[in-house]
Short mmCIF file of C-alpha atoms and ligand atoms in Angstrom, two decimals:
data_model
loop_
_atom_site.label_atom_id
_atom_site.label_comp_id
_atom_site.label_asym_id
_atom_site.label_seq_id
_atom_site.Cartn_x
_atom_site.Cartn_y
_atom_site.Cartn_z
CA MET R 18 11.85 44.28 -14.99
CA PRO R 19 8.69 43.45 -13.01
CA PRO R 20 9.23 40.94 -10.18
CA ARG R 21 8.62 37.33 -11.15
CA ARG R 22 5.25 35.97 -10.22
CA GLN R 23 5.96 32.82 -8.22
CA LEU R 24 3.74 30.05 -6.89
CA VAL R 25 4.25 27.12 -4.58
CA LEU R 26 1.66 24.52 -5.54
CA ALA R 27 1.68 22.31 -2.48
CA CYS R 28 0.09 19.36 -0.74
CA GLY R 29 -2.40 20.61 1.84
CA ALA R 30 -0.40 18.81 4.53
CA LEU R 31 2.36 21.39 4.02
CA ALA R 32 0.31 24.59 3.96
CA ARG R 33 1.33 26.00 7.36
CA GLU R 34 4.95 25.01 6.97
CA VAL R 35 5.31 26.51 3.49
CA MET R 36 3.77 29.75 4.77
CA ALA R 37 6.15 29.71 7.73
CA VAL R 38 9.18 29.42 5.43
CA LEU R 39 7.94 32.25 3.21
CA GLU R 40 7.30 34.46 6.20
CA ALA R 41 10.60 33.74 7.92
CA ASN R 42 12.50 34.51 4.72
CA GLY R 43 10.67 37.65 3.68
CA LEU R 44 9.28 35.92 0.61
CA GLY R 45 5.82 37.39 0.92
CA HIS R 46 5.54 37.80 -2.85
CA VAL R 47 5.33 34.03 -3.35
CA ALA R 48 1.76 32.75 -3.63
CA VAL R 49 0.68 29.42 -2.18
CA ARG R 50 -2.00 27.16 -3.54
CA CYS R 51 -2.83 23.82 -1.93
CA LEU R 52 -4.34 20.59 -3.13
CA PRO R 53 -6.25 18.38 -0.66
CA ALA R 54 -4.01 16.36 1.67
CA SER R 55 -6.46 13.48 1.28
CA LEU R 56 -4.94 12.75 -2.15
CA HIS R 57 -2.33 10.82 -0.22
CA ASN R 58 -4.66 7.94 0.26
CA ASP R 59 -4.83 7.56 -3.48
CA PRO R 60 -1.36 8.50 -4.72
CA LYS R 61 -2.15 7.46 -8.29
CA ALA R 62 -4.43 10.51 -8.40
CA ILE R 63 -1.68 12.96 -7.39
CA PRO R 64 -0.01 13.46 -10.80
CA GLY R 65 -3.35 14.17 -12.51
CA ALA R 66 -4.41 16.66 -9.84
CA VAL R 67 -1.04 18.41 -9.98
CA ARG R 68 -1.14 18.55 -13.78
CA ALA R 69 -4.59 20.17 -13.76
CA ALA R 70 -3.55 22.74 -11.15
CA VAL R 71 -0.31 23.53 -12.98
CA ARG R 72 -2.16 24.12 -16.25
CA GLU R 73 -4.63 26.39 -14.47
CA SER R 74 -1.86 28.39 -12.82
CA ARG R 75 0.45 28.77 -15.80
CA ALA R 76 -1.03 31.99 -17.09
CA ALA R 77 -0.87 33.80 -13.77
CA PHE R 78 2.64 32.73 -12.71
CA ASP R 79 6.15 32.76 -14.17
CA ASP R 80 7.57 30.10 -11.86
CA ILE R 81 5.88 27.19 -10.10
CA LEU R 82 7.43 24.95 -7.45
CA VAL R 83 5.51 21.73 -6.90
CA GLY R 84 5.30 21.20 -3.14
CA TYR R 85 5.23 17.42 -3.18
CA ALA R 86 7.83 14.74 -2.72
CA ASP R 87 7.40 11.52 -4.71
CA CYS R 88 4.62 10.63 -2.23
CA GLY R 89 4.16 7.09 -3.52
CA THR R 90 3.53 8.06 -7.14
CA GLY R 91 6.33 5.69 -8.09
CA GLY R 92 8.04 8.17 -10.41
CA GLN R 93 4.81 9.21 -12.17
CA LEU R 94 4.96 12.68 -10.62
CA ASP R 95 8.56 13.08 -11.77
CA ALA R 96 7.62 12.09 -15.29
CA LEU R 97 4.93 14.77 -15.31
CA LEU R 98 7.27 17.41 -13.88
CA GLN R 99 9.84 16.63 -16.52
CA GLU R 100 7.22 17.16 -19.20
CA GLU R 101 6.21 20.45 -17.62
CA GLY R 102 9.76 21.55 -16.86
CA LEU R 103 9.10 21.92 -13.12
CA GLU R 104 10.83 20.97 -9.88
CA ARG R 105 9.45 19.35 -6.72
CA LEU R 106 10.61 18.94 -3.12
CA PRO R 107 13.39 16.43 -2.49
CA GLY R 108 12.93 12.85 -1.31
CA ALA R 109 10.28 10.16 -1.14
CA HIS R 110 7.82 11.83 1.25
CA CYS R 111 7.50 14.67 3.76
CA TYR R 112 8.88 12.56 6.63
CA ALA R 113 12.11 12.28 4.65
CA PHE R 114 12.53 15.94 3.78
CA TYR R 115 11.57 17.17 7.25
CA ALA R 116 14.13 14.85 8.82
CA GLY R 117 16.57 15.69 6.02
CA VAL R 118 16.62 13.28 3.08
CA ASP R 119 20.09 11.93 3.82
CA ALA R 120 19.56 11.70 7.58
CA PHE R 121 16.23 9.91 7.03
CA ALA R 122 17.82 7.37 4.69
CA ALA R 123 20.68 6.77 7.11
CA ARG R 124 18.25 5.73 9.86
CA ALA R 125 15.88 3.78 7.62
CA GLU R 126 16.79 0.40 9.04
CA ALA R 127 16.57 1.48 12.68
CA ASP R 128 13.24 3.20 12.00
CA MET R 129 11.67 0.34 10.11
CA ARG R 130 9.01 -0.26 12.73
CA ALA R 131 8.29 3.40 13.31
CA PHE R 132 5.15 5.21 12.28
CA PHE R 133 5.93 8.89 11.76
CA LEU R 134 3.94 11.90 12.79
CA THR R 135 4.58 15.46 11.70
CA ASP R 136 2.97 18.56 13.20
CA PHE R 137 0.29 18.26 10.56
CA LEU R 138 -0.37 14.59 11.21
CA ALA R 139 -0.32 15.04 14.99
CA ARG R 140 -2.93 17.76 14.60
CA GLN R 141 -5.03 15.70 12.18
CA PHE R 142 -4.40 12.30 13.76
CA GLU R 143 -8.01 11.65 14.66
CA THR R 144 -9.36 12.56 11.21
CA LEU R 145 -6.65 11.21 8.95
CA VAL R 146 -5.36 8.19 10.81
CA ILE R 147 -8.11 6.98 13.16
CA GLU R 148 -11.09 7.85 10.96
CA GLY R 149 -9.15 7.53 7.70
CA LEU R 150 -8.23 3.94 8.47
CA GLY R 151 -11.66 3.20 9.92
CA LEU R 152 -10.30 2.55 13.42
CA ASP R 153 -13.06 4.61 15.01
CA ARG R 154 -15.69 2.27 13.62
CA HIS R 155 -13.57 -0.88 13.76
CA PRO R 156 -11.00 -0.79 16.53
CA GLU R 157 -10.47 -4.51 15.96
CA LEU R 158 -8.48 -3.60 12.82
CA ARG R 159 -5.70 -2.12 14.94
CA ASP R 160 -3.45 -5.16 14.53
CA ALA R 161 -4.07 -5.50 10.81
CA TYR R 162 -2.68 -1.99 10.40
CA PHE R 163 -0.19 -1.55 13.21
CA GLY R 164 0.63 -5.10 14.34
CA HIS R 165 4.19 -4.78 13.02
CA TYR R 166 4.82 -1.33 14.45
CA GLU R 167 6.67 -0.53 17.67
CA THR R 168 7.02 3.23 17.96
CA ILE R 169 5.40 6.48 17.03
CA VAL R 170 8.20 8.83 16.05
CA TYR R 171 7.02 12.42 16.14
CA LEU R 172 9.20 14.46 13.77
CA ALA R 173 8.35 17.87 15.22
CA GLN R 174 8.42 21.02 13.12
CA THR R 175 7.83 23.30 16.08
CA ASP R 176 8.22 23.29 19.85
CA ASP R 177 4.61 23.03 20.84
CA ALA R 178 3.71 21.33 24.10
CA ALA R 179 0.07 20.87 23.14
CA LEU R 180 0.99 19.14 19.87
CA THR R 181 3.54 16.97 21.62
CA ALA R 182 0.81 15.91 24.04
CA LYS R 183 -1.42 15.09 21.08
CA ALA R 184 1.29 13.00 19.46
CA GLN R 185 1.90 11.21 22.73
CA ASP R 186 -1.78 10.54 23.01
CA ALA R 187 -1.77 9.09 19.51
CA ALA R 188 0.95 6.64 20.54
CA ARG R 189 -1.04 5.65 23.62
CA ARG R 190 -4.12 5.17 21.49
CA LEU R 191 -2.31 2.77 19.18
CA GLY R 192 -0.46 1.07 22.02
CA LEU R 193 2.95 2.08 20.66
CA ALA R 194 6.04 3.54 22.28
CA PHE R 195 6.64 7.24 21.77
CA GLU R 196 9.64 9.23 20.67
CA ARG R 197 9.87 12.90 19.78
CA ARG R 198 12.58 14.25 17.50
CA PHE R 199 12.73 17.91 16.82
CA VAL R 200 13.66 18.24 13.14
CA GLY R 201 12.18 21.61 12.24
CA LEU R 202 11.51 22.21 8.56
CA GLY R 203 14.51 20.19 7.38
CA ASP R 204 15.08 20.33 3.63
CA LEU R 205 11.81 22.20 3.04
CA ALA R 206 13.23 25.64 3.82
CA PRO R 207 16.29 25.51 1.51
CA ALA R 208 14.17 24.07 -1.31
CA ILE R 209 11.72 26.97 -1.12
CA ARG R 210 14.47 29.57 -0.68
CA SER R 211 16.38 28.45 -3.74
CA PHE R 212 13.16 28.43 -5.77
CA ALA R 213 11.94 31.83 -4.63
CA ALA R 214 15.08 33.87 -4.90
CA PRO R 215 17.28 32.38 -7.57
CA ALA R 216 18.79 35.66 -8.75
CA ALA R 217 19.44 37.08 -5.31
CA THR R 218 21.03 33.91 -3.98
CA ALA R 219 22.98 32.78 -7.00
CA PRO R 220 25.32 30.51 -5.00
CA LEU R 221 22.32 28.43 -3.96
CA LEU R 222 21.53 27.57 -7.56
CA GLY R 223 22.13 23.93 -8.23
CA ALA R 224 21.74 23.10 -4.57
CA ARG R 225 19.11 20.51 -3.83
CA MET U 1170 -26.83 -5.37 7.72
CA ALA U 1171 -27.58 -5.04 11.39
CA ASP U 1172 -31.31 -5.66 11.18
CA ASP U 1173 -31.05 -8.91 9.28
CA GLY U 1174 -32.17 -10.90 12.29
CA ASP U 1175 -35.00 -12.43 10.29
CA ILE U 1176 -32.70 -14.17 7.81
CA VAL U 1177 -31.93 -17.66 9.04
CA LEU U 1178 -29.02 -18.94 6.98
CA SER U 1179 -29.82 -22.60 7.49
CA GLU U 1180 -33.29 -22.13 6.00
CA LEU U 1181 -32.07 -20.69 2.72
CA PRO U 1182 -31.78 -22.92 -0.36
CA ASP U 1183 -28.19 -23.31 -1.64
CA GLY U 1184 -28.35 -20.60 -4.28
CA ASP U 1185 -29.78 -17.99 -1.92
CA LEU U 1186 -27.42 -18.98 0.84
CA VAL U 1187 -24.42 -18.49 -1.41
CA LYS U 1188 -25.75 -15.09 -2.47
CA GLN U 1189 -26.31 -14.17 1.16
CA MET U 1190 -22.73 -15.24 1.91
CA HIS U 1191 -21.47 -12.93 -0.82
CA ASP U 1192 -23.35 -10.10 0.92
CA ASP U 1193 -22.05 -11.13 4.33
CA LEU U 1194 -18.50 -11.26 3.02
CA TYR U 1195 -19.00 -7.82 1.50
CA ASP U 1196 -20.15 -6.58 4.92
CA GLY U 1197 -17.24 -8.29 6.67
CA LEU U 1198 -19.46 -10.50 8.84
CA LYS U 1199 -17.07 -13.16 10.08
CA ASP U 1200 -19.50 -15.20 12.22
CA GLU U 1201 -22.06 -15.41 9.43
CA ILE U 1202 -19.40 -16.58 6.98
CA GLU U 1203 -18.26 -19.31 9.36
CA GLU U 1204 -21.87 -20.41 9.82
CA GLY U 1205 -22.51 -20.39 6.07
CA VAL U 1206 -19.43 -22.49 5.38
CA ARG U 1207 -20.51 -25.05 7.97
CA ILE U 1208 -24.01 -25.25 6.52
CA LEU U 1209 -22.77 -25.82 2.97
CA LEU U 1210 -20.39 -28.54 4.16
CA LYS U 1211 -23.22 -30.20 6.08
CA ARG U 1212 -25.31 -30.17 2.92
CA GLY U 1213 -22.61 -32.14 1.21
CA TRP U 1214 -20.80 -29.42 -0.70
CA THR U 1215 -17.13 -30.23 -1.21
CA PRO U 1216 -14.70 -27.92 0.58
CA TYR U 1217 -13.35 -26.89 -2.82
CA ARG U 1218 -16.76 -25.90 -4.18
CA THR U 1219 -17.58 -24.02 -0.97
CA LEU U 1220 -14.30 -22.15 -1.23
CA THR U 1221 -14.64 -21.18 -4.86
CA GLU U 1222 -18.35 -20.45 -5.16
CA ALA U 1223 -19.04 -18.88 -1.78
CA LEU U 1224 -15.77 -17.32 -0.62
CA VAL U 1225 -13.54 -16.64 -3.63
CA GLU U 1226 -16.43 -15.38 -5.75
CA GLY U 1227 -17.59 -13.12 -2.88
CA MET U 1228 -14.11 -11.73 -2.44
CA ARG U 1229 -13.82 -11.15 -6.18
CA ILE U 1230 -16.80 -8.81 -5.94
CA VAL U 1231 -15.18 -7.01 -2.99
CA GLY U 1232 -11.96 -6.63 -5.00
CA GLU U 1233 -13.85 -5.18 -7.94
CA ASP U 1234 -15.59 -2.57 -5.82
CA PHE U 1235 -12.29 -1.70 -4.14
CA ARG U 1236 -10.70 -1.19 -7.54
CA ASP U 1237 -13.62 1.01 -8.59
CA GLY U 1238 -13.40 3.17 -5.47
CA ILE U 1239 -16.70 1.98 -3.99
CA LEU U 1240 -15.06 0.18 -1.07
CA PHE U 1241 -12.02 1.37 0.88
CA VAL U 1242 -9.16 -0.24 2.76
CA PRO U 1243 -11.02 -0.77 6.10
CA GLU U 1244 -13.94 -2.53 4.40
CA VAL U 1245 -11.57 -4.70 2.41
CA LEU U 1246 -9.75 -5.66 5.59
CA LEU U 1247 -13.01 -6.66 7.27
CA SER U 1248 -14.01 -8.75 4.27
CA ALA U 1249 -10.59 -10.35 4.20
CA ASN U 1250 -10.90 -11.25 7.89
CA ALA U 1251 -14.28 -12.86 7.27
CA MET U 1252 -12.88 -14.84 4.36
CA LYS U 1253 -9.88 -15.87 6.43
CA ALA U 1254 -12.23 -17.27 9.09
CA GLY U 1255 -14.06 -19.31 6.44
CA MET U 1256 -10.80 -20.55 4.98
CA ALA U 1257 -9.57 -21.66 8.39
CA ILE U 1258 -12.45 -24.15 8.49
CA LEU U 1259 -11.88 -25.29 4.91
CA ARG U 1260 -8.08 -25.55 4.81
CA PRO U 1261 -7.65 -28.90 6.58
CA LEU U 1262 -10.59 -30.35 4.68
CA LEU U 1263 -9.18 -29.23 1.36
CA VAL U 1264 -6.02 -31.19 2.03
CA GLU U 1265 -8.00 -34.26 3.13
CA THR U 1266 -10.22 -34.24 0.07
CA GLY U 1267 -7.32 -33.78 -2.35
CA ALA U 1268 -8.57 -30.51 -3.82
CA PRO U 1269 -6.66 -29.46 -6.95
CA ARG U 1270 -3.26 -27.82 -6.46
CA ILE U 1271 -2.21 -25.65 -9.36
CA GLY U 1272 1.21 -24.55 -8.22
CA LYS U 1273 3.35 -23.23 -5.44
CA MET U 1274 4.16 -19.62 -4.66
CA VAL U 1275 6.50 -17.90 -2.23
CA ILE U 1276 5.39 -14.35 -1.48
CA GLY U 1277 6.73 -11.56 0.72
CA THR U 1278 7.06 -7.82 1.20
CA VAL U 1279 10.59 -6.67 0.37
CA LYS U 1280 13.27 -5.47 2.75
CA GLY U 1281 12.65 -2.16 4.47
CA ASP U 1282 8.90 -2.27 3.92
CA ILE U 1283 6.27 -3.33 6.41
CA HIS U 1284 3.13 -2.68 4.36
CA ASP U 1285 1.37 -6.02 4.07
CA ILE U 1286 -2.36 -5.55 3.52
CA GLY U 1287 -2.17 -5.98 -0.25
CA LYS U 1288 0.32 -8.82 -0.02
CA ASN U 1289 -1.93 -10.67 2.45
CA LEU U 1290 -4.88 -10.26 0.13
CA VAL U 1291 -2.95 -11.62 -2.84
CA SER U 1292 -1.74 -14.49 -0.70
CA MET U 1293 -5.27 -15.37 0.35
CA MET U 1294 -6.76 -15.16 -3.15
CA LEU U 1295 -3.99 -17.32 -4.60
CA GLU U 1296 -4.60 -19.89 -1.93
CA GLY U 1297 -8.29 -19.70 -2.75
CA ALA U 1298 -7.45 -20.30 -6.40
CA GLY U 1299 -5.63 -23.52 -5.53
CA PHE U 1300 -2.04 -22.42 -5.04
CA GLU U 1301 0.06 -23.54 -2.15
CA VAL U 1302 1.28 -20.22 -0.75
CA ILE U 1303 4.28 -19.74 1.50
CA ASP U 1304 3.99 -16.25 2.97
CA LEU U 1305 7.30 -14.86 4.21
CA GLY U 1306 5.68 -11.81 5.79
CA ILE U 1307 7.32 -8.39 5.78
CA ASN U 1308 10.84 -6.97 5.46
CA ASN U 1309 12.41 -9.78 3.45
CA GLY U 1310 16.02 -9.54 2.38
CA VAL U 1311 17.22 -11.55 -0.59
CA GLU U 1312 18.56 -14.29 1.68
CA LYS U 1313 15.02 -15.01 2.92
CA TYR U 1314 13.74 -15.46 -0.63
CA LEU U 1315 16.70 -17.70 -1.47
CA ALA U 1316 16.19 -19.86 1.60
CA ALA U 1317 12.48 -20.22 0.83
CA ILE U 1318 13.20 -21.14 -2.80
CA GLU U 1319 15.65 -23.79 -1.64
CA GLU U 1320 13.24 -25.20 0.93
CA HIS U 1321 9.93 -25.04 -0.93
CA LYS U 1322 10.92 -25.21 -4.62
CA PRO U 1323 8.12 -22.84 -5.70
CA ASP U 1324 6.95 -22.17 -9.25
CA ILE U 1325 6.38 -18.50 -8.55
CA ILE U 1326 8.03 -15.78 -6.48
CA GLY U 1327 5.90 -12.79 -5.51
CA MET U 1328 7.28 -9.52 -4.18
CA SER U 1329 5.32 -6.61 -2.77
CA ALA U 1330 6.46 -3.00 -2.10
CA LEU U 1331 4.44 0.09 -1.22
CA LEU U 1332 7.25 2.59 -0.73
CA THR U 1333 9.16 4.33 -3.49
CA THR U 1334 12.30 3.68 -1.48
CA THR U 1335 11.79 -0.09 -1.24
CA MET U 1336 10.63 -0.82 -4.81
CA PRO U 1337 14.20 -0.92 -6.19
CA TYR U 1338 15.03 -3.81 -3.86
CA MET U 1339 13.06 -6.08 -6.19
CA LYS U 1340 15.89 -5.70 -8.69
CA VAL U 1341 18.41 -6.80 -6.06
CA VAL U 1342 16.44 -10.01 -5.56
CA ILE U 1343 15.99 -10.69 -9.28
CA ASP U 1344 19.65 -9.96 -10.04
CA THR U 1345 20.68 -12.40 -7.32
CA LEU U 1346 18.41 -15.06 -8.82
CA LYS U 1347 20.17 -14.46 -12.14
CA GLU U 1348 23.61 -14.71 -10.56
CA LYS U 1349 22.63 -18.02 -9.01
CA GLY U 1350 21.39 -19.24 -12.38
CA ILE U 1351 17.87 -19.91 -11.11
CA ARG U 1352 16.02 -16.89 -12.50
CA ASP U 1353 14.57 -18.78 -15.44
CA ASP U 1354 13.30 -21.62 -13.29
CA LEU U 1355 10.91 -19.20 -11.60
CA VAL U 1356 8.13 -16.85 -12.52
CA VAL U 1357 8.54 -13.51 -10.76
CA LEU U 1358 5.41 -11.45 -10.10
CA VAL U 1359 5.56 -8.02 -8.50
CA GLY U 1360 2.93 -5.69 -7.10
CA GLY U 1361 2.17 -2.74 -4.85
CA ALA U 1362 0.40 0.57 -5.45
CA PRO U 1363 3.40 2.66 -6.64
CA LEU U 1364 4.56 0.07 -9.19
CA ASN U 1365 3.61 -0.16 -12.84
CA GLU U 1366 4.30 -2.36 -15.83
CA GLU U 1367 7.28 -0.36 -16.98
CA PHE U 1368 8.92 -0.68 -13.58
CA ALA U 1369 8.31 -4.44 -13.55
CA ARG U 1370 9.99 -4.72 -16.94
CA SER U 1371 12.92 -2.56 -15.87
CA VAL U 1372 13.72 -4.76 -12.85
CA GLY U 1373 13.34 -7.93 -14.90
CA ALA U 1374 10.13 -9.33 -13.40
CA ASP U 1375 7.80 -11.46 -15.51
CA ALA U 1376 4.72 -9.39 -14.71
CA TYR U 1377 3.24 -6.57 -12.67
CA CYS U 1378 -0.17 -7.30 -11.17
CA ARG U 1379 -2.46 -4.37 -10.41
CA ASP U 1380 -4.58 -6.28 -7.91
CA ALA U 1381 -5.30 -9.68 -6.43
CA ALA U 1382 -7.66 -10.72 -9.24
CA VAL U 1383 -5.03 -9.94 -11.86
CA ALA U 1384 -2.45 -11.74 -9.72
CA VAL U 1385 -4.59 -14.91 -9.73
CA GLU U 1386 -5.19 -14.74 -13.49
CA THR U 1387 -1.52 -14.08 -14.20
CA ALA U 1388 -0.29 -16.84 -11.91
CA LYS U 1389 -2.70 -19.31 -13.50
CA GLU U 1390 -1.62 -18.30 -16.98
CA PHE U 1391 2.06 -18.83 -16.20
CA MET U 1392 1.30 -22.24 -14.70
CA MET U 1393 -0.62 -23.16 -17.83
CA ARG U 1394 2.33 -22.10 -20.00
CA LYS U 1395 4.73 -24.08 -17.87
CA HIS U 1396 2.48 -27.10 -18.16
CA ASN U 1397 2.25 -26.77 -21.93
CA GLN U 1398 5.99 -26.34 -22.25
CA ARG U 1399 6.56 -29.51 -20.29
CA ALA U 1400 4.05 -31.35 -22.48
CA ALA U 1401 5.80 -30.04 -25.61
CA VAL U 1402 9.18 -31.22 -24.34
CA ARG U 1403 7.79 -34.67 -23.65
CA ALA U 1404 6.14 -34.97 -27.07
C1 B12 B 983 -2.76 1.43 4.57
C2 B12 B 983 -1.46 2.19 4.42
C3 B12 B 983 -0.59 2.17 5.50
C4 B12 B 983 -0.81 1.34 6.76
C5 B12 B 983 -0.14 -0.03 6.50
C6 B12 B 983 -0.74 -1.18 7.26
C7 B12 B 983 -0.20 -2.50 6.82
N1 B12 B 983 -0.20 -3.43 7.71
O1 B12 B 983 0.20 -2.71 5.68
C8 B12 B 983 -0.06 2.22 7.79
C9 B12 B 983 -1.04 3.29 8.24
C10 B12 B 983 0.47 1.50 9.00
C11 B12 B 983 1.01 2.83 6.89
C12 B12 B 983 2.26 3.24 7.31
C13 B12 B 983 3.13 3.98 6.53
N2 B12 B 983 2.90 4.42 5.27
CO1 B12 B 983 1.46 3.81 4.18
N3 B12 B 983 -0.06 3.60 3.09
C14 B12 B 983 -1.16 2.93 3.24
C15 B12 B 983 -2.09 3.20 2.04
C16 B12 B 983 -3.10 4.26 2.42
C17 B12 B 983 -2.82 2.00 1.49
C18 B12 B 983 -1.98 0.75 1.23
C19 B12 B 983 -2.88 -0.47 1.23
O2 B12 B 983 -2.83 -1.26 2.15
N4 B12 B 983 -3.76 -0.58 0.25
C20 B12 B 983 -4.73 -1.64 0.17
C21 B12 B 983 -4.19 -2.84 -0.58
C22 B12 B 983 -5.30 -3.87 -0.76
O3 B12 B 983 -3.74 -2.39 -1.84
P1 B12 B 983 -2.22 -2.57 -2.32
O4 B12 B 983 -1.33 -2.53 -1.17
O5 B12 B 983 -1.97 -1.66 -3.44
O6 B12 B 983 -2.20 -4.07 -2.87
C23 B12 B 983 -2.89 -4.49 -4.04
C24 B12 B 983 -2.05 -4.37 -5.31
O7 B12 B 983 -1.06 -3.37 -5.25
C25 B12 B 983 -1.52 -5.73 -5.57
N5 B12 B 983 -0.30 -6.18 -4.88
C26 B12 B 983 0.27 -5.72 -3.75
N6 B12 B 983 1.34 -6.45 -3.44
C27 B12 B 983 1.48 -7.41 -4.35
C28 B12 B 983 2.43 -8.43 -4.50
C29 B12 B 983 2.34 -9.31 -5.56
C30 B12 B 983 3.31 -10.40 -5.72
C31 B12 B 983 1.29 -9.14 -6.52
C32 B12 B 983 1.21 -10.06 -7.64
C33 B12 B 983 0.34 -8.11 -6.37
C34 B12 B 983 0.44 -7.26 -5.29
O8 B12 B 983 -2.58 -6.55 -5.11
C35 B12 B 983 -3.09 -6.00 -3.90
C36 B12 B 983 -4.50 -6.45 -3.68
O9 B12 B 983 -5.40 -5.99 -4.64
C37 B12 B 983 -1.04 3.73 0.99
C38 B12 B 983 -1.60 4.63 -0.10
C39 B12 B 983 -2.19 3.82 -1.21
N7 B12 B 983 -3.41 4.06 -1.55
O10 B12 B 983 -1.54 2.95 -1.76
C40 B12 B 983 -0.04 4.43 1.90
C41 B12 B 983 1.40 4.65 1.44
C42 B12 B 983 1.92 3.43 0.71
N8 B12 B 983 2.12 4.81 2.71
C43 B12 B 983 3.03 5.72 2.67
C44 B12 B 983 3.85 6.09 3.76
C45 B12 B 983 4.75 7.28 3.55
C46 B12 B 983 3.80 5.41 4.97
C47 B12 B 983 4.62 5.74 6.23
C48 B12 B 983 6.09 6.10 6.01
C49 B12 B 983 3.82 6.90 6.89
C50 B12 B 983 4.22 7.31 8.28
N9 B12 B 983 3.47 8.29 8.73
O11 B12 B 983 5.09 6.81 8.92
C51 B12 B 983 4.42 4.45 7.05
C52 B12 B 983 5.49 3.41 6.84
C53 B12 B 983 6.48 3.43 7.95
C54 B12 B 983 7.58 2.48 7.77
N10 B12 B 983 8.40 2.39 8.81
O12 B12 B 983 7.75 1.85 6.76
C55 B12 B 983 3.11 6.39 1.31
C56 B12 B 983 4.34 5.99 0.50
C57 B12 B 983 5.03 7.20 -0.11
C58 B12 B 983 6.27 6.83 -0.85
N11 B12 B 983 6.96 7.82 -1.38
O13 B12 B 983 6.65 5.72 -0.99
C59 B12 B 983 1.73 6.01 0.70
C60 B12 B 983 1.74 5.88 -0.82
C61 B12 B 983 0.75 7.13 1.12
C62 B12 B 983 1.21 8.48 0.67
N12 B12 B 983 0.89 8.92 -0.52
O14 B12 B 983 1.86 9.17 1.43
N13 B12 B 983 0.56 2.91 5.61
#
């Protein structure tokens, strides 16, 4: 039997991390295709973009894992995945699955006034947060966005001093306290492993 | 419009001034909006007319272009700030001059959620449409809604949520209203980007509102119905 042709169709914000999981687990046969991370600012557009990409990829792949959480689609992505018979990553968003969905939920109340950074967001802070929210052109909007926030919580995927410094700088820029929590890849790695090697790791089947 | 130095607001006739104010609101020019409001009042416009024709109408245009993807969140925030500045001048005068009051609404973002840009916009547009609005801010547990209902006796309760994880809390609030036997005394409107009509129905809300303009129309419609029902009961 030829090996199954597998694809992770992921949010661009997860590109590096998905590749890292594949590499670390010897899953080099799995292809990765990314959609623009900027879709996050318009979550209603995510299901449509995923649907189009899935349809395009069907012919070339036997299995597709959708590398998104709910991401603010309010269940619309799940409805689409059910139609297509596909799975996605666990949880509401990447902050939750990096921290571990259950662990994230358990701290929800304590973290209510936290704005989260990941490696990706720390790297792209200037472009996605400062420019994305228009704070470069209109610094006076700082309070309208972040007036209720107290802390930047950097959920780190890697131990990278330069990125930590960037995240810290981001907190300074917004006038917020800073906290770093090393969480690694959290629930991302098991989700990809159980997708990519179902036959070889039968006991993992049915795991989240 | 940085190089508009040659336009002197006070020299424009009413119609042109109002059009210019719509442009200034669109561009988020707070000082110009304050000046425009003062000029219209000085020319004898009622606070209510100034509010509706200059500010609310201008913000309606902003809302439309936001919906159509022509304007984005930062621009909308700047416009909202400009409108807020104009409203700050008008608010005390509106009360003094007995401007129409259509109804009362308590609005807040639900527990666990601190997104409030959309909620603030809805709050402002409802006030502009003649509602008395009590804004509970962010992170509201059911006890906050109950206390506000008790204190303010609103016609409408509005709940906002932007996170998938906080949306379900709306059902907690509505179920509590049912338990207390007050659900049917109130109209419950819900909103926030991840919601949709089906969700609103499933939690037992009266309506989902896609944006502030729809929220105003829906709130007005429910007030009209309530009014007609009362009239029918009396007849
Ligand atoms: C701006 C924004 C922020 C700002 C919020 C600033 C503020 N003061 O509110 C900042 C940058 C601070 C922020 C933070 C976070 N955010 Co945010 N945010 C957004 C964004 C881009 C826009 C929301 C917005 O303000 N839109 C503009 C307003 C005008 O529109 P609106 O809110 O939809 O409101 C309109 C209607 O919905 C309706 N309406 C709204 N409320 C109500 C209420 C009633 C009663 C009625 C009738 C109508 C109504 O009328 C409004 C006016 O037209 C959305 C994505 C999106 N496009 O929705 C993500 C989004 C909501 N955020 C998201 C996330 C994940 C977060 C964070 C967790 C991210 C992080 N890195 O930490 C944090 C929250 C942390 C925490 N502790 O809770 C996700 C949610 C994903 C999910 N599964 O739920 C989204 C969907 C982005 C994404 N796809 O990842 N966010």
